[in-house]
Amino acid sequence: MNPSKPASSTDSPRPEGPPWHSLPAKAVLETLQSSPDEGLSGSEARARLERHGPNVLQHVSGDSPLVLLWRQVNSPLIWVLLASAALAIALGKVTDGLIVLAVVVLNTLIGFVQEFRASKAIEALTQMVPENATVLRDGQKQAVPAAELVPGDVVLLASGDKVPADVRLLAARNLQVEEAALTGESVPSEKRLAPVDASAGVGDRTSMAFGGTHVTYGTGTAVVVATGSATELGRISQLLREAVDLQTPLTKALAIISRYITGSILVISLVLLGVGLLRGYTVAESLMAAITLAVAAIPEGLPAIVTIALAIGVQYMAARRAIIRKLPAVETLGSTTVICSDKTGTLTRNEMTVQALWTPSSTWSLSGVGYSPQGELRREGQPPGPPTEDARELLVAGVLCNDAALRPMDGVWELTGDPTEGALLAAAEKAGLKVDDSRERHARVDAIPFESENQFMATLNEDGQGGRIILLKGAPEVVLRRCTHDGPDAGKVLAEVERLASRGMRVLAMASKAVPASHGGLRPEDVTGGFRLLGLEGMIDPPREEAIHAVKACHTAGITVKMITGDHAKTAEAIGEQLGILEGGRAVTGAQLAEMDETRLREVVTSSNVFARVAPEHKLRLVRALQKEGHVVAMTGDGVNDAPALKQANIGVAMGITGTAVSKEAADIILTDDNFASIAAAVEEGRRVYDNLIKSLAFVLPTNLGLAFILIVGVAFFPIMRLGGEEVPLLAMLPTQLLWINLVATVALALPLAFEAREPDVMQRLPRHPDAPVLSRFVLMRTALVAVLMCAGATGLFLWEYNADLRRGLMHDLALAEAQTMAVTTVIMFQIFYMLNCRSLRDSVFRIGLFSNPVVYAGIGLLVLLQLGFIYLPFMQRVFDTAPLSLQELGLCALVGAAVLPVIGLEKWWRSRRARRQDRETGGRLQWRVPRRATVG
Ligand code: ATP
């Protein structure tokens, strides 16, 4: 053994260890004290885990807090505000300057804390999907968390797996590994067992597979040689930086909008400065008015609100079993128009049960459900009984050409492996055959594993009489093509297949071929022909109850559901019918798709909802065709070859339980329960998030603009009073007071809207057009209406109170302070009522439940307390020039503030009437409108 340092492809120091790639497999096993058949014992694995530590790479989360903070500060908006604060202080308006600073600091802090928390939350979620590895421990095949692997563990690799650690290969069949993560090379490299030169670089070590790379084809067995940071990947990237990108199309659009708003407000501020000077304001007063306008009207809180709404969406989706891997998906979900779903396991339960057997001479039924030993075999028209020889042969073939295992557990069986294969084992046991006995008597010599694109699996076994036998199991068409003509008539077999498939069954055919005992291994040419058909096994896999409901919900939400399956067309049609997907149509097969040109494909993809015998490459074409038709497509996938389609889809959805590591990494969303209903739930959440963003916008923009109006009206039109030789401009609100509103109200009131519950009709509307502008006509109209109303209410009440106070003989100063305090309080009340109104954009607040979002009331409670302090605390009175109000006056403020309720109520009524009219014109039903101009992929 040579413990010296092996050559490495980089200059950094290597973790200690022999050059495993240049040693024969046997020597590696000896060094690591492991066995290829038994693996490590459980206790030894635990001891090694103590010694070596867990098999994880150290992660450093994206940006450091300081970088995050700087990102918050470094925006044109903040610089404008900071300059304003400095200017105010320089002009001697220290209080005003300090309040502006407080606005800036508070907003920056909120933005920072939220963004930090959001990125942590999203990071934590991505780690919720566990990575498992299949290992041999104590001679048993079992799945363990990849983090628990130790050197010496024997791991099994199959296509689609992520290699869980650095391993030396012990056995390989057509094993190909894509090592881009390590070498940057995306063409898969072929792996072999032979040792390579000690000086070979990482990319040339064909006898090894490295942690973090992906198996793209074939299978293999290997022994772990290095884990965690001792792996090649750990070495080149001691610290894996995993930045969570918090940018989405929406945040980008809002950033642009914010820039425009800021620019226009700066221009308006300059105009106001000019107006102030012209009207006889001092320079300091004019500047202060301009600064206040800028601070009050710029929606500083918006970026934080958007981030929060998205982060909350991500968490709600996780609670509903959809883990978001890429943040933009939260938004895209809301505009999804088509969901293309796999059948097995997603729309169906993946609880396969064999119910029918067919051999060329007999037909059988099998009772009982799932992987339980209860059930009876019955030949057609006869009482239950044992299988005849031909049926026995068929069942045994199903057991031998099979990688699954059933373990008895509390009276039922626990399945390890593919449910389709589990069903074949259960069928044999029900028929009285012992799986273990058969497997012992007919030991396996070699195997060609099942791959979706081949649709068959083959094994080479001892035949129990000194010879050997090749067993073939797979899709009937595929198996029949390899059978000799002297068997049963192919037409008759296919008719039987159709009969079973049209009952919703997945049908597998078994065939065998005798070979001499000298036949050492399986080559591709061994499985091209010469087989004898043994028969068929038909198994049911019922639709998931919740999938049926979810399909219905999607239809009401204007979303088309399409089923894409590798199964037979008849099986697909039967299941599609039960799920409500087929809608009277026919299934289109992969072979038919392959013959279509682009134009025909685009027609068919729109009109058909069920696609059968589809290969992964067809999925990519289907997604593209749908996107060309303007659809926003969500597509599920679990296999290694589904990755391109998942990437191409607007939303790639991977399966958390049965999905391969490759598909998970290509996806935008991972379902932790593999259930179609979770996609529908995610869509619902996506729509809610978007609604809440619009609600926040519809709240923030009008109230900011309203404040600006109040100031502009004052500066432009209110008289300048001459009091005791001094000229004092009359304003409904002092700049400090305006800033106070901006400081407390927006934060306390706008943030809670991001937590708003779903609107009752969220799944009864059409999907949102992906190109729909954020500042829709609705938001713009609302902004204008509410701003004018707020300005009129506050200014009107101010003037009324001011004049009444003067008439009552109150001193001018006191009258002004009281009237201004009332104006501020009115605006605050107005905002509270308006915010309650914004909780639903279409419905009355009562319909969505007055108390369905408690966060709202926490915000209101906080604001009311602060406002009472503003009015009654002597310290606040000094800082903000406020005066205490009587209960009556408070009531009056509330009354004027509440005026927003009937006005917006009227507006909602008018809009819903218009919507109803449109509804009538479209026949009272949701009309399927495909957004032709959609930007896709
Ligand atoms: P879906 O797309 O609905 O999820 P699927 O992806 O499970 O279906 P595949 O696994 O690609 O479909 O199976 C395609 C066909 O291959 C099946 O209809 C069946 O005939 C055959 N088949 C499935 N599993 C096996 C297996 N383990 N061994 C041999 N043949 C199989």
mmCIF file with all atom_site columns, N, CA and C in Angstrom, residues 720-729 802 811-813:
data_model
loop_
_atom_site.group_PDB
_atom_site.id
_atom_site.type_symbol
_atom_site.label_atom_id
_atom_site.label_alt_id
_atom_site.label_comp_id
_atom_site.label_asym_id
_atom_site.label_entity_id
_atom_site.label_seq_id
_atom_site.pdbx_PDB_ins_code
_atom_site.Cartn_x
_atom_site.Cartn_y
_atom_site.Cartn_z
_atom_site.occupancy
_atom_site.B_iso_or_equiv
_atom_site.pdbx_formal_charge
_atom_site.auth_seq_id
_atom_site.auth_comp_id
_atom_site.auth_asym_id
_atom_site.auth_atom_id
_atom_site.pdbx_PDB_model_num
ATOM 1  N N  . ILE A 1 720 ? -50.564 82.697 3.330  1.00 0.00 ? 720 ILE A N  1
ATOM 2  C CA . ILE A 1 720 ? -49.446 82.880 4.267  1.00 0.00 ? 720 ILE A CA 1
ATOM 3  C C  . ILE A 1 720 ? -49.899 83.904 5.303  1.00 0.00 ? 720 ILE A C  1
ATOM 4  N N  . MET A 1 721 ? -49.914 83.493 6.566  1.00 0.00 ? 721 MET A N  1
ATOM 5  C CA . MET A 1 721 ? -50.475 84.347 7.609  1.00 0.00 ? 721 MET A CA 1
ATOM 6  C C  . MET A 1 721 ? -49.416 85.326 8.116  1.00 0.00 ? 721 MET A C  1
ATOM 7  N N  . ARG A 1 722 ? -49.891 86.498 8.447  1.00 0.00 ? 722 ARG A N  1
ATOM 8  C CA . ARG A 1 722 ? -48.979 87.475 9.048  1.00 0.00 ? 722 ARG A CA 1
ATOM 9  C C  . ARG A 1 722 ? -49.314 87.570 10.533 1.00 0.00 ? 722 ARG A C  1
ATOM 10 N N  . LEU A 1 723 ? -48.433 87.047 11.368 1.00 0.00 ? 723 LEU A N  1
ATOM 11 C CA . LEU A 1 723 ? -48.737 86.983 12.798 1.00 0.00 ? 723 LEU A CA 1
ATOM 12 C C  . LEU A 1 723 ? -47.621 87.669 13.577 1.00 0.00 ? 723 LEU A C  1
ATOM 13 N N  . GLY A 1 724 ? -47.971 88.721 14.237 1.00 0.00 ? 724 GLY A N  1
ATOM 14 C CA . GLY A 1 724 ? -46.975 89.432 15.057 1.00 0.00 ? 724 GLY A CA 1
ATOM 15 C C  . GLY A 1 724 ? -45.752 89.794 14.252 1.00 0.00 ? 724 GLY A C  1
ATOM 16 N N  . GLY A 1 725 ? -45.955 90.265 13.031 1.00 0.00 ? 725 GLY A N  1
ATOM 17 C CA . GLY A 1 725 ? -44.839 90.706 12.202 1.00 0.00 ? 725 GLY A CA 1
ATOM 18 C C  . GLY A 1 725 ? -44.114 89.558 11.509 1.00 0.00 ? 725 GLY A C  1
ATOM 19 N N  . GLU A 1 726 ? -44.506 88.318 11.815 1.00 0.00 ? 726 GLU A N  1
ATOM 20 C CA . GLU A 1 726 ? -43.828 87.166 11.193 1.00 0.00 ? 726 GLU A CA 1
ATOM 21 C C  . GLU A 1 726 ? -44.726 86.549 10.134 1.00 0.00 ? 726 GLU A C  1
ATOM 22 N N  . GLU A 1 727 ? -44.127 86.078 9.084  1.00 0.00 ? 727 GLU A N  1
ATOM 23 C CA . GLU A 1 727 ? -44.942 85.432 8.046  1.00 0.00 ? 727 GLU A CA 1
ATOM 24 C C  . GLU A 1 727 ? -44.923 83.931 8.260  1.00 0.00 ? 727 GLU A C  1
ATOM 25 N N  . VAL A 1 728 ? -46.088 83.349 8.468  1.00 0.00 ? 728 VAL A N  1
ATOM 26 C CA . VAL A 1 728 ? -46.156 81.905 8.733  1.00 0.00 ? 728 VAL A CA 1
ATOM 27 C C  . VAL A 1 728 ? -47.047 81.255 7.677  1.00 0.00 ? 728 VAL A C  1
ATOM 28 N N  . PRO A 1 729 ? -46.484 80.300 6.910  1.00 0.00 ? 729 PRO A N  1
ATOM 29 C CA . PRO A 1 729 ? -47.335 79.643 5.927  1.00 0.00 ? 729 PRO A CA 1
ATOM 30 C C  . PRO A 1 729 ? -48.344 78.743 6.633  1.00 0.00 ? 729 PRO A C  1
ATOM 31 N N  . TYR A 1 802 ? -60.041 74.611 11.987 1.00 0.00 ? 802 TYR A N  1
ATOM 32 C CA . TYR A 1 802 ? -59.229 75.821 12.187 1.00 0.00 ? 802 TYR A CA 1
ATOM 33 C C  . TYR A 1 802 ? -60.144 77.043 12.284 1.00 0.00 ? 802 TYR A C  1
ATOM 34 N N  . MET A 1 811 ? -56.724 81.082 20.527 1.00 0.00 ? 811 MET A N  1
ATOM 35 C CA . MET A 1 811 ? -55.510 81.709 20.001 1.00 0.00 ? 811 MET A CA 1
ATOM 36 C C  . MET A 1 811 ? -55.152 81.042 18.671 1.00 0.00 ? 811 MET A C  1
ATOM 37 N N  . HIS A 1 812 ? -54.536 81.825 17.780 1.00 0.00 ? 812 HIS A N  1
ATOM 38 C CA . HIS A 1 812 ? -54.201 81.266 16.468 1.00 0.00 ? 812 HIS A CA 1
ATOM 39 C C  . HIS A 1 812 ? -53.321 80.025 16.576 1.00 0.00 ? 812 HIS A C  1
ATOM 40 N N  . ASP A 1 813 ? -52.257 80.104 17.426 1.00 0.00 ? 813 ASP A N  1
ATOM 41 C CA . ASP A 1 813 ? -51.316 78.981 17.536 1.00 0.00 ? 813 ASP A CA 1
ATOM 42 C C  . ASP A 1 813 ? -52.016 77.699 17.947 1.00 0.00 ? 813 ASP A C  1
#
